[in-house]
Short mmCIF file of C-alpha atoms in Angstrom, two decimals:
data_model
loop_
_atom_site.label_atom_id
_atom_site.label_comp_id
_atom_site.label_asym_id
_atom_site.label_seq_id
_atom_site.Cartn_x
_atom_site.Cartn_y
_atom_site.Cartn_z
CA MET Q 18 -54.68 21.12 71.50
CA PHE Q 19 -52.07 23.84 71.87
CA LYS Q 20 -49.99 21.59 74.03
CA PHE Q 21 -49.37 19.38 70.97
CA LEU Q 22 -48.31 22.31 68.72
CA PRO Q 23 -44.58 22.18 69.65
CA VAL Q 24 -44.53 18.48 68.89
CA LEU Q 25 -46.15 19.06 65.49
CA LEU Q 26 -43.68 21.84 64.60
CA PHE Q 27 -40.77 19.63 65.64
CA ALA Q 28 -42.04 16.85 63.36
CA ILE Q 29 -42.34 19.23 60.37
CA VAL Q 30 -38.84 20.64 60.90
CA GLY Q 31 -37.45 17.14 61.25
CA SER Q 32 -39.10 16.07 58.01
CA VAL Q 33 -37.61 19.01 56.13
CA PHE Q 34 -34.19 18.32 57.64
CA ALA Q 35 -34.40 14.70 56.59
CA GLU Q 36 -35.39 15.68 53.05
CA ASN Q 37 -32.42 18.05 52.87
CA TYR Q 38 -30.10 15.32 54.09
CA LYS Q 39 -31.32 12.76 51.55
CA ASN Q 40 -31.44 15.17 48.59
CA PRO Q 41 -28.50 17.55 48.34
CA GLY Q 42 -29.58 20.84 46.84
CA TYR Q 43 -33.16 20.63 48.08
CA GLY Q 44 -33.92 23.93 49.69
CA ASP Q 45 -30.24 24.91 49.89
CA TYR Q 46 -28.13 27.30 47.80
CA GLY Q 47 -27.60 24.63 45.16
CA ASN Q 48 -31.32 24.30 44.67
CA ASN Q 49 -31.64 28.06 44.41
CA GLN Q 50 -28.99 27.95 41.70
CA CYS Q 51 -30.92 25.29 39.87
CA ALA Q 52 -34.20 27.16 40.28
CA LYS Q 53 -32.73 30.26 38.64
CA TRP Q 54 -31.01 28.25 35.90
CA CYS Q 55 -34.11 26.21 35.18
CA ALA Q 56 -36.28 29.33 34.98
CA ALA Q 57 -33.80 30.96 32.60
CA ASN Q 58 -33.55 27.97 30.25
CA PHE Q 59 -36.94 26.25 30.32
CA ARG Q 60 -40.33 27.73 29.49
CA HIS Q 61 -42.08 25.38 31.89
CA SER Q 62 -39.26 24.58 34.26
CA GLY Q 63 -41.13 23.08 37.18
CA LYS Q 64 -41.75 19.52 36.05
CA THR Q 65 -38.78 19.09 33.71
CA CYS Q 66 -36.06 20.88 35.64
CA THR Q 67 -36.86 22.36 39.06
CA ALA Q 68 -38.66 19.34 40.53
CA PRO Q 69 -35.94 16.83 39.53
CA ALA Q 70 -33.29 19.26 40.83
CA ALA Q 71 -34.91 19.09 44.26
CA LYS Q 72 -33.91 15.42 44.24
CA GLY Q 73 -30.42 15.98 42.86
CA LYS Q 74 -31.39 14.95 39.34
CA GLY Q 75 -32.40 16.36 35.98
CA PRO Q 76 -30.86 18.87 33.57
CA CYS Q 77 -29.41 21.08 36.30
CA TYR Q 78 -27.27 18.17 37.51
CA ASP Q 79 -26.66 16.74 34.04
CA CYS Q 80 -25.54 19.84 32.15
CA GLY Q 81 -26.37 22.81 34.37
CA PRO Q 82 -24.55 24.54 37.23
CA LYS Q 83 -24.52 21.36 39.34
CA SER Q 84 -23.03 19.19 36.57
CA THR Q 85 -19.57 17.67 37.04
CA ASN Q 86 -19.13 17.10 33.29
CA ARG Q 87 -18.03 20.36 31.70
CA ALA Q 88 -18.52 18.91 28.19
CA LYS Q 89 -22.25 18.53 28.80
CA LYS Q 90 -24.18 21.53 27.46
CA LEU Q 91 -27.88 22.37 27.20
CA CYS Q 92 -28.58 22.43 23.45
CA ASN Q 93 -32.16 23.30 22.47
CA GLY Q 94 -33.50 22.12 25.79
CA VAL Q 95 -31.62 18.82 25.80
CA CYS Q 96 -28.34 17.96 27.53
CA LYS Q 97 -25.67 16.96 24.98
CA ASP Q 98 -22.07 15.81 25.35
CA THR Q 99 -20.19 18.22 23.08
CA LYS Q 100 -17.13 15.95 23.09
CA SER Q 101 -18.91 13.20 21.19
CA ASP Q 102 -22.21 14.50 19.79
CA SER Q 103 -21.87 14.94 16.01
CA ALA Q 104 -24.71 17.48 15.90
CA ASN Q 105 -23.19 19.58 18.68
CA CYS Q 106 -19.45 19.02 18.40
CA GLY Q 107 -17.41 21.34 20.59
CA LYS Q 108 -20.41 23.60 21.08
CA CYS Q 109 -24.14 23.61 20.51
CA GLY Q 110 -25.16 23.67 16.86
CA LYS Q 111 -21.81 22.73 15.34
CA SER Q 112 -22.46 19.69 13.14
CA CYS Q 113 -19.94 17.28 11.64
CA LYS Q 114 -20.32 16.21 8.00
CA LYS Q 115 -22.67 13.28 7.64
CA ASP Q 116 -21.05 9.93 6.72
CA THR Q 117 -17.54 11.41 6.44
CA GLU Q 118 -16.90 12.90 9.90
CA LYS Q 119 -17.48 12.07 13.53
CA CYS Q 120 -17.13 14.06 16.75
CA GLN Q 121 -14.09 13.10 18.76
CA GLY Q 122 -12.87 15.10 21.73
CA GLY Q 123 -15.00 18.05 20.68
CA SER Q 124 -13.64 18.20 17.13
CA CYS Q 125 -14.96 16.89 13.81
CA VAL Q 126 -12.54 14.28 12.46
CA PRO Q 127 -12.74 11.96 9.42
CA SER Q 128 -14.89 8.92 9.99
CA CYS Q 129 -12.79 6.37 8.12
CA PRO Q 130 -14.35 3.20 6.72
CA ALA Q 131 -12.78 -0.24 7.13
CA GLY Q 132 -9.37 -0.48 5.47
CA LYS Q 133 -8.75 3.26 5.70
CA THR Q 134 -6.56 5.20 8.12
CA LYS Q 135 -6.89 8.81 9.19
CA CYS Q 136 -3.85 10.79 8.02
CA GLY Q 137 -4.23 14.49 8.68
CA SER Q 138 -7.71 15.43 7.51
CA SER Q 139 -8.16 12.52 5.10
CA CYS Q 140 -8.92 8.81 5.14
CA VAL Q 141 -6.34 6.88 3.12
CA ASP Q 142 -5.35 3.31 2.31
CA THR Q 143 -1.81 3.05 3.65
CA LYS Q 144 -1.27 -0.04 1.50
CA SER Q 145 -1.50 1.98 -1.71
CA ASP Q 146 -1.33 5.70 -0.87
CA ASN Q 147 1.90 7.20 -2.24
CA ALA Q 148 1.90 10.00 0.35
CA ASN Q 149 1.20 7.71 3.30
CA CYS Q 150 2.76 4.36 2.45
CA GLY Q 151 2.73 1.88 5.31
CA LYS Q 152 1.89 4.64 7.77
CA CYS Q 153 1.01 8.31 7.79
CA GLY Q 154 3.71 10.64 6.46
CA ILE Q 155 5.83 8.08 4.58
CA SER Q 156 6.03 9.31 0.97
CA CYS Q 157 7.26 7.33 -2.03
CA LYS Q 158 9.59 9.05 -4.51
CA LYS Q 159 7.64 10.86 -7.19
CA ASP Q 160 7.77 9.31 -10.68
CA THR Q 161 10.13 6.50 -9.63
CA GLU Q 162 8.25 4.71 -6.84
CA LYS Q 163 4.74 3.62 -6.00
CA CYS Q 164 3.11 2.29 -2.85
CA GLN Q 165 2.41 -1.40 -3.08
CA GLY Q 166 1.34 -3.49 -0.11
CA GLY Q 167 2.42 -0.73 2.27
CA SER Q 168 5.96 -0.44 0.87
CA CYS Q 169 7.54 1.93 -1.66
CA VAL Q 170 8.63 -0.08 -4.69
CA PRO Q 171 10.01 1.00 -8.08
CA SER Q 172 7.31 2.22 -10.42
CA CYS Q 173 8.55 0.61 -13.61
CA PRO Q 174 7.50 1.98 -17.00
CA ALA Q 175 6.37 -0.23 -19.87
CA GLY Q 176 9.10 -2.61 -21.01
CA LYS Q 177 10.88 -2.56 -17.65
CA THR Q 178 10.90 -5.17 -14.90
CA LYS Q 179 11.50 -4.66 -11.19
CA CYS Q 180 14.68 -6.50 -10.16
CA GLY Q 181 15.62 -5.77 -6.58
CA SER Q 182 15.25 -2.03 -6.14
CA SER Q 183 15.68 -1.11 -9.81
CA CYS Q 184 13.68 -1.14 -13.03
CA VAL Q 185 15.59 -2.91 -15.80
CA ASP Q 186 15.10 -4.10 -19.36
CA THR Q 187 15.63 -7.85 -19.11
CA LYS Q 188 16.13 -8.00 -22.88
CA THR Q 189 19.36 -5.97 -22.70
CA ASP Q 190 20.54 -5.90 -19.05
CA PRO Q 191 23.60 -8.21 -18.68
CA GLN Q 192 22.96 -8.47 -14.92
CA ASN Q 193 19.35 -9.53 -15.44
CA CYS Q 194 19.32 -11.13 -18.88
CA GLY Q 195 15.94 -12.68 -19.64
CA GLU Q 196 15.09 -12.75 -15.95
CA CYS Q 197 16.15 -11.12 -12.69
CA GLY Q 198 19.53 -12.29 -11.44
CA LYS Q 199 20.72 -14.02 -14.61
CA THR Q 200 24.19 -12.57 -15.29
CA CYS Q 201 25.99 -12.75 -18.63
CA PRO Q 202 29.71 -13.69 -18.29
CA SER Q 203 30.35 -11.86 -21.57
CA GLY Q 204 28.77 -8.70 -20.21
CA GLU Q 205 26.37 -8.49 -23.15
CA CYS Q 206 22.68 -9.37 -23.37
CA GLU Q 207 20.59 -9.45 -26.54
CA ASN Q 208 16.84 -10.05 -26.53
CA GLY Q 209 17.09 -11.71 -23.13
CA ALA Q 210 19.98 -14.04 -24.09
CA CYS Q 211 23.69 -13.74 -23.29
CA VAL Q 212 25.87 -13.09 -26.36
CA ALA Q 213 29.64 -13.17 -26.90
CA PRO Q 214 31.34 -10.22 -28.66
CA GLY Q 215 34.22 -12.41 -29.87
CA CYS Q 216 32.03 -14.52 -32.16
CA ALA Q 217 31.21 -11.82 -34.69
CA GLY Q 218 31.84 -12.92 -38.27
CA GLN Q 219 32.05 -16.67 -37.61
CA THR Q 220 30.78 -18.94 -40.39
CA CYS Q 221 30.05 -22.64 -40.68
CA ASP Q 222 33.67 -23.23 -41.74
CA THR Q 223 35.28 -21.06 -39.05
CA PHE Q 224 33.28 -21.78 -35.91
CA THR Q 225 35.03 -21.41 -32.56
CA ALA Q 226 34.09 -23.95 -29.92
CA CYS Q 227 32.83 -22.30 -26.74
CA GLY Q 228 32.16 -25.34 -24.61
CA PRO Q 229 33.68 -28.74 -23.78
CA GLY Q 230 32.99 -31.88 -25.85
CA GLY Q 231 32.79 -30.15 -29.19
CA SER Q 232 29.01 -30.06 -29.16
CA CYS Q 233 28.72 -26.31 -28.64
CA VAL Q 234 29.62 -23.70 -31.21
CA CYS Q 235 29.90 -19.95 -31.05
CA ALA Q 236 27.48 -18.79 -33.71
CA SER Q 237 27.43 -15.29 -35.18
CA VAL Q 238 24.35 -13.27 -34.26
CA ALA Q 239 22.55 -10.78 -36.48
CA GLY Q 240 23.86 -7.40 -35.39
CA GLY Q 241 27.55 -8.36 -35.20
CA ARG Q 242 27.76 -10.14 -31.87
CA GLY Q 243 28.14 -13.80 -31.01
CA PHE Q 244 26.23 -16.46 -29.17
CA CYS Q 245 27.05 -19.88 -27.74
CA ALA Q 246 24.75 -22.41 -29.38
CA ASP Q 247 24.47 -26.18 -29.16
CA GLY Q 248 25.91 -27.49 -32.42
CA GLN Q 249 23.67 -30.57 -32.26
CA THR Q 250 20.49 -28.50 -32.37
CA PRO Q 251 18.34 -29.63 -35.35
CA CYS Q 252 17.61 -26.86 -37.83
CA SER Q 253 14.12 -28.18 -38.49
CA GLY Q 254 11.53 -26.47 -36.33
CA LEU Q 255 13.67 -23.38 -35.67
CA ALA Q 256 11.92 -20.12 -36.60
CA ASP Q 257 13.25 -17.91 -39.39
CA CYS Q 258 14.54 -14.45 -38.49
CA ASN Q 259 16.31 -11.36 -39.76
CA ALA Q 260 17.21 -9.95 -36.33
CA SER Q 261 16.83 -10.94 -32.69
CA VAL Q 262 13.73 -8.80 -32.32
CA ASP Q 263 11.98 -11.33 -34.57
CA CYS Q 264 12.59 -14.07 -31.97
CA PRO Q 265 10.82 -14.80 -28.65
CA SER Q 266 12.42 -13.36 -25.50
CA GLY Q 267 15.44 -15.45 -24.48
CA GLN Q 268 16.31 -16.39 -28.06
CA VAL Q 269 18.57 -14.66 -30.60
CA CYS Q 270 18.80 -14.68 -34.37
CA VAL Q 271 21.80 -16.83 -35.39
CA VAL Q 272 23.42 -16.24 -38.80
CA GLY Q 273 26.29 -18.10 -40.46
CA SER Q 274 25.49 -21.40 -38.76
CA CYS Q 275 25.33 -24.75 -40.56
CA CYS Q 276 21.62 -24.22 -41.09
CA THR Q 277 20.80 -22.90 -44.55
CA ARG Q 278 18.96 -19.91 -43.09
CA ASN Q 279 18.96 -17.50 -40.17
CA VAL Q 280 17.29 -19.19 -37.18
CA CYS Q 281 16.06 -18.31 -33.68
CA ILE Q 282 17.75 -20.39 -31.00
CA SER Q 283 17.79 -20.39 -27.18
CA ALA Q 284 20.76 -19.78 -24.93
CA ASP Q 285 22.33 -22.81 -23.27
CA THR Q 286 25.13 -23.50 -20.79
CA CYS Q 287 27.98 -23.25 -23.30
CA THR Q 288 30.02 -20.53 -21.65
CA ASN Q 289 33.57 -21.95 -21.35
CA PRO Q 290 35.98 -20.66 -24.02
CA ALA Q 291 37.97 -23.22 -26.03
CA SER Q 292 40.39 -23.28 -28.96
CA LYS Q 293 39.31 -22.78 -32.55
CA ALA Q 294 37.74 -25.84 -34.18
CA ALA Q 295 36.80 -26.58 -37.76
CA PHE Q 296 33.16 -27.28 -38.52
CA LYS Q 297 31.79 -28.58 -41.78
CA LYS Q 298 28.30 -28.18 -43.18
CA VAL Q 299 27.29 -31.77 -43.95
CA SER Q 300 23.54 -31.86 -44.50
CA GLY Q 301 22.35 -28.57 -43.08
CA ASP Q 302 20.20 -30.36 -40.50
CA THR Q 303 22.10 -29.18 -37.37
CA VAL Q 304 23.49 -25.84 -36.26
CA GLY Q 305 27.07 -27.21 -36.39
CA SER Q 306 28.88 -30.43 -37.28
CA ARG Q 307 32.48 -31.34 -36.33
CA SER Q 308 34.63 -32.67 -39.19
CA GLY Q 309 38.05 -32.82 -37.58
CA GLY Q 310 40.12 -32.38 -34.47
CA MET Q 311 40.96 -29.23 -32.62
#
């Protein structure tokens, strides 16, 4: 029997060698490291830590001394990735705020919902946020601009309209009279209609023609300014007025016309100056009526 003892010992040694070769750390210094670490961190370390370590697995290799991921830490007996775990962000026990934060790179950062962008420590809508308009850090001018669709645009107060990059009153702005881009040749705009300063004081007997063909007359407007009006405009159906503010936008209050009352009338294309012409009130049914030559 003793003659077989060397063979038996050789077989046992070979088996141990093979186990060491297949399972790094089994029986070597690494396994001793794991054994100590497992004993220090687990109450019953054999099954959950030491035994798996003998096969190069388990907590020792996942988050212990044999781990290659430095972000993995043993937190309450479980390996956690502190770079991404919201309950252990950066270190064990550090929790990110529920629903509003997430763990990213070991730090708690805002968890922004759809349509929101993280700017600094907040989630914002860059389409409407005045401090982050279009992208983070782009601020709109206080009191004069607002963020709209991701761009800073004029924040116009009541009664003003955005024309280009400015807020204007289209009732009085000669560059945007009645609407954006409509320019008054006379340089004056009243209630959204272009008026002519030179027509002040005109009456039915002293109208000045302001357009070709004799069909347009320069009627006096309440307030002392003038206005080019179509002399063939019927008086019936025109609204009464005392001043242009009584008329709809784009119309002015005409006085001294051949109508028997002050009337609201719209601007037309009569803008070319012409010589003085005599007009005669015939029946009072049109704004002006020609009685003679120029």
